[in-house]
Amino acid sequence: MVQKIFADQRQTGRLDLEAIETFVRESMHRAGAGALSHLLQVDPPAQASLVCRCGHSARYKEQRRKPMLTVVGRVEYERPYYVCSHCHHAPNPADAALGVAGEEFSPGVRRMMAVVGSEAAFDVGREQLELLAGLHVSTKSVERQAQRIGAEIRELEQLEIQRSVQLELPIPIGPPIPVLYVEIDGTGVPVVRKETAGRTGKVEGQPSHTREVKLGCVFTSVGVDAQNHPIRDEGSTTYTGAIETAEEFGRRIYREAFQRGWSRARLKVILGDGAIWIWHLAAQQFPGAILIVDFYHASEHIHELSRLLLPADAEARRHWVGVAMYLLNNGEIESLVTILRHLLAQHPALAEKLENEVQYFERNAEKMRYPEFRARGLFVGSGVIEAGCKTVIGSRLKQSGMFWTVKGANQIIALRCCRLSGRFEDFWEARAA
Ligand SMILES: [Zn+2]
């Protein structure tokens, strides 16, 4: 290899540095793998048996080789092999001590697979491992490892959710938090056909091809600026989400808020769009919180309605929107509802739509007192969770040609939320311990 590189240099006058560095890396990996194989070697045992998990004794049979892919490439080492004659289990203390019982990949490689698999499509992850780490693995292995680690994160989450339901979690201590926000939203993820069987889609009579991920984020603000606009504490945002029922998600987001210091917050704010499940959940899990409907979502209702009411007259439409937005901006929702009720008589064709809008504004009136919220220096838009739906979910799970199982999607969502919340390193260390 080296001779060829230098022969090429003599011919062309140019030294191919990339070929050399790649060659050197491979050589160092090979040397490292040799050393590691030697280090991991376990000699035949002094005693001929050990206690099996069934309580009987497992007898030493022979030395067996274990191949494994590590961050320096493929290693192979020998360690004692025992078999229990009672239950046929083969306990392997040497592998167990390394945390690789039944594994074909070392912890370092598994972490890499989880990281690339959470960031991009699994085949892209495979390419990245080859280019960046010089490791050759299959696309399927990247998928399997990323999903297994996502599944482990989910199991831990479920344990903590269970403990928080039973009020067993210790109250996290720390200084008081001026304002703690919880924002909630839903976003569709394309799924394989079997996951939507029997469910009605958005278009009547047609099955849906997506399932809704419920996503929540929690963040704090660090006061207000000179104009009394709130300032978000950038690094404070954590995420949690899954394809699950509103009830299950309620427990999930409660645990997240609790862990983030809900009980120490002076002001507690829930922000969301108009979705009924969000406010039902907020009433159940977060009694006493300040509830705010995203201002831009409410504005969109006004703009959409204006297009239906005055489709042809742009000038009249602008005027109408001006009046309605003035009322919304000032939190005068009752006046807005009065206007909508008057329109009901004039537009019989739009009766159903108008009735829905009346209900939407009536139902959410207390969550639309925007002047009051602004005066307290609070956010009135749920931009953080909308961005979260794109960065946490959309960019990874909604690429063209992707169709997920609910289980697979939830595992990758758990992994992404963990990483984007800055918790992956802690999770991995705790897991190794
Ligand atoms: Zn046994």
Coordinates of C-alpha atoms and ligand atoms in Angstrom, one line a residue:
M1 CA 0.0 0.0 0.0
V2 CA 2.6 2.5 1.1
Q3 CA 5.0 1.4 -1.7
K4 CA 2.2 2.1 -4.2
I5 CA 1.4 5.5 -2.8
F6 CA 5.1 6.5 -3.1
A7 CA 5.4 4.9 -6.5
D8 CA 2.5 7.1 -7.6
Q9 CA 4.2 10.1 -6.1
R10 CA 7.4 9.4 -8.2
Q11 CA 5.3 9.2 -11.3
T12 CA 2.9 12.2 -10.7
G13 CA 5.1 14.3 -8.4
R14 CA 2.1 14.5 -6.0
L15 CA 1.6 12.8 -2.7
D16 CA -1.9 11.5 -2.0
L17 CA -2.3 12.6 1.6
E18 CA -5.8 11.3 1.9
A19 CA -4.7 7.8 0.8
I20 CA -1.9 8.0 3.3
E21 CA -3.9 9.2 6.3
T22 CA -6.6 6.6 5.6
F23 CA -4.0 3.9 5.4
V24 CA -2.4 5.1 8.6
R25 CA -5.7 5.1 10.4
E26 CA -6.5 1.6 9.2
S27 CA -3.0 0.4 10.4
M28 CA -3.5 2.0 13.8
H29 CA -6.9 0.4 14.1
R30 CA -5.5 -3.0 13.2
A31 CA -2.7 -2.6 15.8
G32 CA -5.2 -1.4 18.4
A33 CA -7.6 -4.3 17.6
G34 CA -4.7 -6.7 18.1
A35 CA -3.8 -5.1 21.5
L36 CA -7.4 -5.1 22.6
S37 CA -8.0 -8.7 21.6
H38 CA -5.0 -9.6 23.8
L39 CA -6.2 -7.4 26.7
L40 CA -9.7 -8.9 26.7
Q41 CA -8.4 -12.5 26.8
V42 CA -9.6 -14.5 29.8
D43 CA -7.6 -17.6 30.9
P44 CA -9.3 -20.9 31.7
P45 CA -10.8 -20.8 35.2
A46 CA -9.3 -22.4 38.3
Q47 CA -12.7 -23.9 39.4
A48 CA -14.6 -26.1 36.9
S49 CA -18.0 -24.7 37.7
L50 CA -20.1 -21.7 38.8
V51 CA -23.6 -21.1 40.0
C52 CA -26.2 -20.7 37.2
R53 CA -29.1 -18.3 37.4
C54 CA -31.4 -21.3 38.0
G55 CA -29.4 -22.2 41.1
H56 CA -27.8 -25.3 39.7
S57 CA -24.2 -25.5 38.7
A58 CA -22.9 -24.7 35.3
R59 CA -19.8 -26.6 34.3
Y60 CA -16.8 -25.2 32.4
K61 CA -16.6 -26.8 29.0
E62 CA -13.9 -25.1 27.0
Q63 CA -12.4 -21.8 25.9
R64 CA -14.5 -20.1 23.2
R65 CA -13.8 -17.2 20.9
K66 CA -15.9 -14.1 20.9
P67 CA -15.8 -11.8 17.9
M68 CA -16.9 -8.2 18.3
L69 CA -16.8 -4.9 16.5
T70 CA -15.1 -2.2 18.5
V71 CA -14.2 1.4 17.7
V72 CA -10.8 0.1 16.5
G73 CA -12.4 -2.5 14.3
R74 CA -12.9 -6.2 14.7
V75 CA -11.5 -8.0 17.8
E76 CA -11.7 -11.6 18.8
Y77 CA -10.8 -12.9 22.3
E78 CA -11.1 -16.2 24.1
R79 CA -12.9 -16.7 27.4
P80 CA -14.3 -19.6 29.4
Y81 CA -17.5 -21.2 28.2
Y82 CA -19.8 -22.7 30.8
V83 CA -23.1 -24.6 30.3
C84 CA -25.7 -25.5 32.9
S85 CA -26.9 -29.1 32.4
H86 CA -30.1 -28.3 34.2
C87 CA -31.5 -25.4 32.2
H88 CA -29.0 -25.3 29.3
H89 CA -28.2 -21.6 30.0
A90 CA -24.6 -20.6 29.3
P91 CA -23.6 -18.0 31.9
N92 CA -20.7 -15.9 30.7
P93 CA -19.2 -13.8 33.5
A94 CA -16.4 -12.4 31.3
D95 CA -18.8 -11.0 28.7
A96 CA -21.2 -9.8 31.4
A97 CA -18.4 -7.9 33.1
L98 CA -17.7 -6.0 29.8
G99 CA -21.4 -5.4 29.2
V100 CA -21.3 -7.3 25.9
A101 CA -23.2 -10.5 26.8
G102 CA -25.0 -11.5 23.6
E103 CA -23.7 -8.4 21.8
E104 CA -21.8 -8.2 18.5
F105 CA -20.9 -4.6 19.0
S106 CA -18.8 -2.9 21.8
P107 CA -20.4 -0.1 23.8
G108 CA -18.4 2.5 21.9
V109 CA -19.8 1.3 18.6
R110 CA -23.3 1.0 19.9
R111 CA -23.2 4.6 21.1
M112 CA -22.0 5.7 17.6
M113 CA -24.8 3.8 16.0
A114 CA -27.4 5.3 18.3
V115 CA -26.0 8.8 17.5
V116 CA -26.0 8.5 13.7
G117 CA -29.3 6.6 13.7
S118 CA -31.0 9.3 15.7
E119 CA -29.6 12.0 13.4
A120 CA -30.3 10.7 9.9
A121 CA -31.8 7.8 7.9
F122 CA -30.2 4.5 8.9
D123 CA -28.4 4.1 5.5
V124 CA -26.9 7.6 5.9
G125 CA -25.8 6.6 9.4
R126 CA -24.1 3.5 8.0
E127 CA -22.2 5.7 5.4
Q128 CA -21.2 8.2 8.2
L129 CA -19.7 5.4 10.3
E130 CA -17.7 4.2 7.4
L131 CA -16.4 7.6 6.5
L132 CA -15.9 9.1 9.9
A133 CA -14.9 6.1 12.0
G134 CA -13.7 3.6 9.4
L135 CA -16.2 1.0 10.6
H136 CA -18.2 -1.2 8.3
V137 CA -21.6 -2.1 9.5
S138 CA -25.0 -2.9 7.9
T139 CA -27.9 -0.5 7.6
K140 CA -30.0 -3.0 9.5
S141 CA -27.5 -3.0 12.4
V142 CA -27.6 0.8 12.7
E143 CA -31.4 0.6 12.7
R144 CA -31.5 -2.2 15.3
Q145 CA -29.0 -0.6 17.7
A146 CA -30.6 2.9 17.5
Q147 CA -34.0 1.4 18.2
R148 CA -32.8 -0.8 21.0
I149 CA -31.2 2.1 22.8
G150 CA -34.4 4.2 22.1
A151 CA -36.4 1.3 23.7
E152 CA -34.1 1.4 26.8
I153 CA -34.7 5.2 27.1
R154 CA -38.4 4.6 26.9
E155 CA -38.3 1.9 29.5
L156 CA -36.6 4.2 31.9
E157 CA -39.1 7.0 31.1
Q158 CA -42.0 4.7 31.8
L159 CA -40.5 3.7 35.2
E160 CA -40.2 7.4 36.1
I161 CA -43.7 8.2 34.8
Q162 CA -45.0 5.4 36.9
R163 CA -43.1 6.7 40.0
S164 CA -44.4 10.2 39.4
V165 CA -48.0 9.0 39.2
Q166 CA -47.5 7.2 42.5
L167 CA -45.9 10.4 43.9
E168 CA -42.6 8.6 44.5
L169 CA -40.3 10.9 42.7
P170 CA -38.2 13.1 45.0
I171 CA -39.0 16.8 44.5
P172 CA -36.1 18.3 42.6
I173 CA -34.5 21.0 44.7
G174 CA -33.0 24.3 43.5
P175 CA -33.6 28.0 43.4
P176 CA -37.1 29.4 42.6
I177 CA -37.8 29.7 38.9
P178 CA -39.4 33.0 37.8
V179 CA -41.4 31.5 34.8
L180 CA -41.7 27.9 33.6
Y181 CA -43.3 27.3 30.3
V182 CA -44.8 24.1 29.0
E183 CA -45.7 24.1 25.3
I184 CA -47.6 21.3 23.6
D185 CA -48.4 20.4 20.0
G186 CA -49.2 17.5 17.7
T187 CA -47.7 16.6 14.4
G188 CA -48.4 13.7 12.0
V189 CA -45.8 11.1 11.1
P190 CA -46.2 8.8 8.1
V191 CA -46.8 5.2 9.2
V192 CA -47.0 1.7 7.6
R193 CA -50.5 0.6 6.6
K194 CA -51.2 -1.7 9.5
E195 CA -50.8 1.1 12.0
T196 CA -53.8 3.0 10.6
A197 CA -56.1 0.0 10.1
G198 CA -59.6 0.9 11.4
R199 CA -58.7 4.6 12.0
T200 CA -60.5 7.3 10.1
G201 CA -58.3 9.8 8.3
K202 CA -58.6 13.6 7.9
V203 CA -60.5 13.1 4.6
E204 CA -63.7 11.4 5.4
G205 CA -64.0 7.8 4.1
Q206 CA -60.3 7.5 3.5
P207 CA -57.8 5.9 5.9
S208 CA -55.2 8.2 7.3
H209 CA -51.6 7.5 6.5
T210 CA -50.2 9.3 9.5
R211 CA -50.3 9.0 13.2
E212 CA -50.1 11.9 15.6
V213 CA -47.0 12.4 17.6
K214 CA -47.8 14.4 20.7
L215 CA -44.8 16.6 21.6
G216 CA -44.1 18.8 24.6
C217 CA -41.3 21.1 25.6
V218 CA -40.4 22.7 28.9
F219 CA -38.3 25.9 29.1
T220 CA -37.7 28.8 31.4
S221 CA -37.3 32.5 30.7
V222 CA -34.7 34.8 32.2
G223 CA -36.9 37.9 32.7
V224 CA -37.8 40.5 30.1
D225 CA -36.0 43.0 27.9
A226 CA -36.4 46.8 27.9
Q227 CA -39.7 46.5 26.0
N228 CA -41.1 44.0 28.6
H229 CA -40.7 41.2 26.0
P230 CA -39.8 37.9 27.6
I231 CA -36.3 36.4 27.0
R232 CA -36.1 32.6 26.7
D233 CA -33.3 30.8 28.5
E234 CA -31.9 29.2 25.3
G235 CA -30.2 26.2 26.8
S236 CA -33.2 25.4 29.1
T237 CA -35.4 23.6 26.5
T238 CA -36.1 19.9 27.0
Y239 CA -38.5 17.8 24.9
T240 CA -40.6 14.7 25.4
G241 CA -43.1 13.0 23.0
A242 CA -44.6 9.9 21.6
I243 CA -47.4 8.5 19.5
E244 CA -49.8 7.8 22.4
T245 CA -53.1 8.7 23.8
A246 CA -53.7 12.2 25.3
E247 CA -54.0 10.5 28.7
E248 CA -50.6 8.8 28.4
F249 CA -49.1 12.0 27.1
G250 CA -50.5 13.9 30.0
R251 CA -48.6 11.8 32.5
R252 CA -45.5 12.1 30.3
I253 CA -45.5 15.9 30.1
Y254 CA -46.4 16.2 33.8
R255 CA -43.3 14.2 34.7
E256 CA -41.2 16.3 32.4
A257 CA -42.5 19.6 34.0
F258 CA -42.1 18.1 37.5
Q259 CA -38.5 17.1 36.8
R260 CA -37.8 20.6 35.5
G261 CA -39.0 22.3 38.8
W262 CA -42.7 22.8 38.2
S263 CA -43.2 23.1 42.0
R264 CA -40.5 25.8 42.3
A265 CA -41.9 28.0 39.5
R266 CA -43.5 31.3 40.5
L267 CA -45.4 31.5 37.3
K268 CA -46.5 28.4 35.4
V269 CA -47.6 28.8 31.8
I270 CA -49.1 26.3 29.4
L271 CA -49.1 27.3 25.7
G272 CA -50.8 25.4 22.9
D273 CA -53.0 25.8 19.8
G274 CA -56.7 25.3 19.9
A275 CA -56.7 21.5 20.1
I276 CA -59.2 20.4 22.7
W277 CA -57.1 17.5 24.0
I278 CA -54.3 19.9 25.0
W279 CA -56.6 22.0 27.3
H280 CA -58.3 19.0 28.7
L281 CA -54.9 17.7 29.6
A282 CA -53.8 21.0 31.0
A283 CA -56.8 21.2 33.3
Q284 CA -56.1 17.7 34.6
Q285 CA -52.4 17.8 35.0
F286 CA -51.6 21.4 35.6
P287 CA -54.4 23.0 37.7
G288 CA -53.7 26.6 38.6
A289 CA -51.4 27.2 35.6
I290 CA -51.8 30.2 33.3
L291 CA -53.3 28.9 30.0
I292 CA -52.5 30.7 26.8
V293 CA -53.7 29.9 23.3
D294 CA -51.0 30.6 20.8
F295 CA -51.7 34.1 19.4
Y296 CA -50.7 33.3 15.9
H297 CA -53.0 30.3 15.8
A298 CA -56.0 32.4 16.9
S299 CA -55.0 35.1 14.3
E300 CA -55.1 32.4 11.6
H301 CA -58.7 31.6 12.5
I302 CA -59.6 35.2 11.8
H303 CA -57.7 35.3 8.5
E304 CA -59.2 32.1 7.3
L305 CA -62.7 33.2 8.2
S306 CA -62.2 36.5 6.3
R307 CA -61.3 34.6 3.2
L308 CA -64.6 32.6 3.4
L309 CA -66.8 35.6 4.3
L310 CA -65.4 38.1 1.8
P311 CA -63.7 36.0 -0.9
A312 CA -63.9 38.7 -3.7
D313 CA -63.6 42.0 -1.9
A314 CA -60.0 42.5 -0.8
E315 CA -60.6 46.0 0.6
A316 CA -63.6 44.9 2.8
R317 CA -61.6 41.9 3.9
R318 CA -58.7 44.0 5.0
H319 CA -61.1 46.2 7.0
W320 CA -62.8 43.2 8.6
V321 CA -59.6 41.6 9.6
G322 CA -58.4 44.9 11.0
V323 CA -61.4 45.1 13.3
A324 CA -61.3 41.4 14.4
M325 CA -57.5 41.5 15.0
Y326 CA -57.9 44.7 17.1
L327 CA -60.4 42.9 19.3
L328 CA -58.2 39.8 19.5
N329 CA -55.1 41.8 20.3
N330 CA -56.9 43.5 23.1
G331 CA -58.3 40.3 24.5
E332 CA -61.9 41.5 23.8
I333 CA -63.1 38.0 22.9
E334 CA -66.7 38.6 23.9
S335 CA -67.0 41.5 21.4
L336 CA -65.4 39.3 18.7
V337 CA -68.0 36.5 19.5
T338 CA -70.8 39.0 19.2
I339 CA -69.6 40.0 15.7
L340 CA -69.4 36.3 14.7
R341 CA -73.0 35.7 16.0
H342 CA -74.3 38.6 13.8
L343 CA -72.6 37.1 10.8
L344 CA -74.4 33.8 11.4
A345 CA -77.7 35.4 10.2
Q346 CA -76.1 37.0 7.1
H347 CA -74.2 33.9 5.9
P348 CA -76.5 30.8 6.2
A349 CA -74.1 28.9 3.9
L350 CA -71.3 29.4 6.4
A351 CA -73.4 28.6 9.4
E352 CA -71.6 25.5 10.5
K353 CA -68.1 27.1 10.1
L354 CA -69.2 30.2 12.0
E355 CA -70.8 28.2 14.8
N356 CA -67.5 26.3 15.2
E357 CA -65.6 29.6 15.3
V358 CA -68.0 31.0 17.9
Q359 CA -67.4 27.9 20.0
Y360 CA -63.6 28.1 19.5
F361 CA -63.4 31.7 20.7
E362 CA -65.9 31.2 23.5
R363 CA -64.2 28.1 24.8
N364 CA -60.8 29.8 24.8
A365 CA -61.7 33.4 25.8
E366 CA -59.9 33.2 29.1
K367 CA -56.8 31.9 27.3
M368 CA -56.8 34.9 25.0
R369 CA -56.4 37.8 27.4
Y370 CA -53.3 38.9 25.5
P371 CA -52.9 42.4 27.0
E372 CA -52.9 40.9 30.4
F373 CA -50.3 38.2 29.5
R374 CA -48.1 40.7 27.7
A375 CA -48.2 43.1 30.7
R376 CA -46.9 40.2 32.9
G377 CA -44.0 39.8 30.4
L378 CA -45.2 36.4 29.2
F379 CA -44.8 34.7 25.8
V380 CA -48.1 34.5 23.9
G381 CA -46.8 32.4 20.9
S382 CA -46.0 28.7 20.9
G383 CA -43.1 29.1 18.5
V384 CA -40.7 26.9 20.5
I385 CA -42.8 23.8 20.2
E386 CA -43.7 24.5 16.5
A387 CA -40.0 24.7 15.8
G388 CA -39.6 21.5 17.9
C389 CA -42.1 19.7 15.8
K390 CA -39.8 20.4 12.8
T391 CA -36.4 19.8 14.4
V392 CA -37.3 16.9 16.8
I393 CA -39.8 15.1 14.6
G394 CA -40.1 16.4 11.0
S395 CA -36.4 16.5 10.0
R396 CA -35.8 12.9 11.0
L397 CA -39.2 11.1 10.8
K398 CA -40.9 12.8 7.9
Q399 CA -38.4 12.4 5.1
S400 CA -39.9 11.3 1.8
G401 CA -40.3 7.5 1.5
M402 CA -40.2 7.0 5.2
F403 CA -43.0 4.9 6.8
W404 CA -42.7 4.0 10.4
T405 CA -44.2 1.4 12.8
V406 CA -45.5 3.1 15.9
K407 CA -43.0 1.2 18.0
G408 CA -40.1 2.1 15.8
A409 CA -41.1 5.7 15.6
N410 CA -41.5 6.0 19.4
Q411 CA -38.0 4.5 19.9
I412 CA -36.4 7.0 17.6
I413 CA -38.5 9.9 19.1
A414 CA -37.3 8.9 22.6
L415 CA -33.7 8.8 21.5
R416 CA -34.0 12.2 19.7
C417 CA -35.8 13.8 22.7
C418 CA -33.1 12.5 25.0
R419 CA -30.3 13.8 22.8
L420 CA -31.9 17.2 22.0
S421 CA -32.6 17.7 25.7
G422 CA -28.9 17.2 26.5
R423 CA -29.5 14.0 28.5
F424 CA -27.9 11.3 26.4
E425 CA -24.5 11.4 28.0
D426 CA -26.0 11.0 31.5
F427 CA -28.2 8.2 30.2
W428 CA -25.3 6.4 28.7
E429 CA -23.1 6.7 31.8
A430 CA -25.8 5.6 34.1
R431 CA -26.5 2.7 31.8
A432 CA -22.8 1.6 31.8
A433 CA -22.8 1.8 35.6
Ligands
ZN1 ZN -29.2 -23.3 34.9

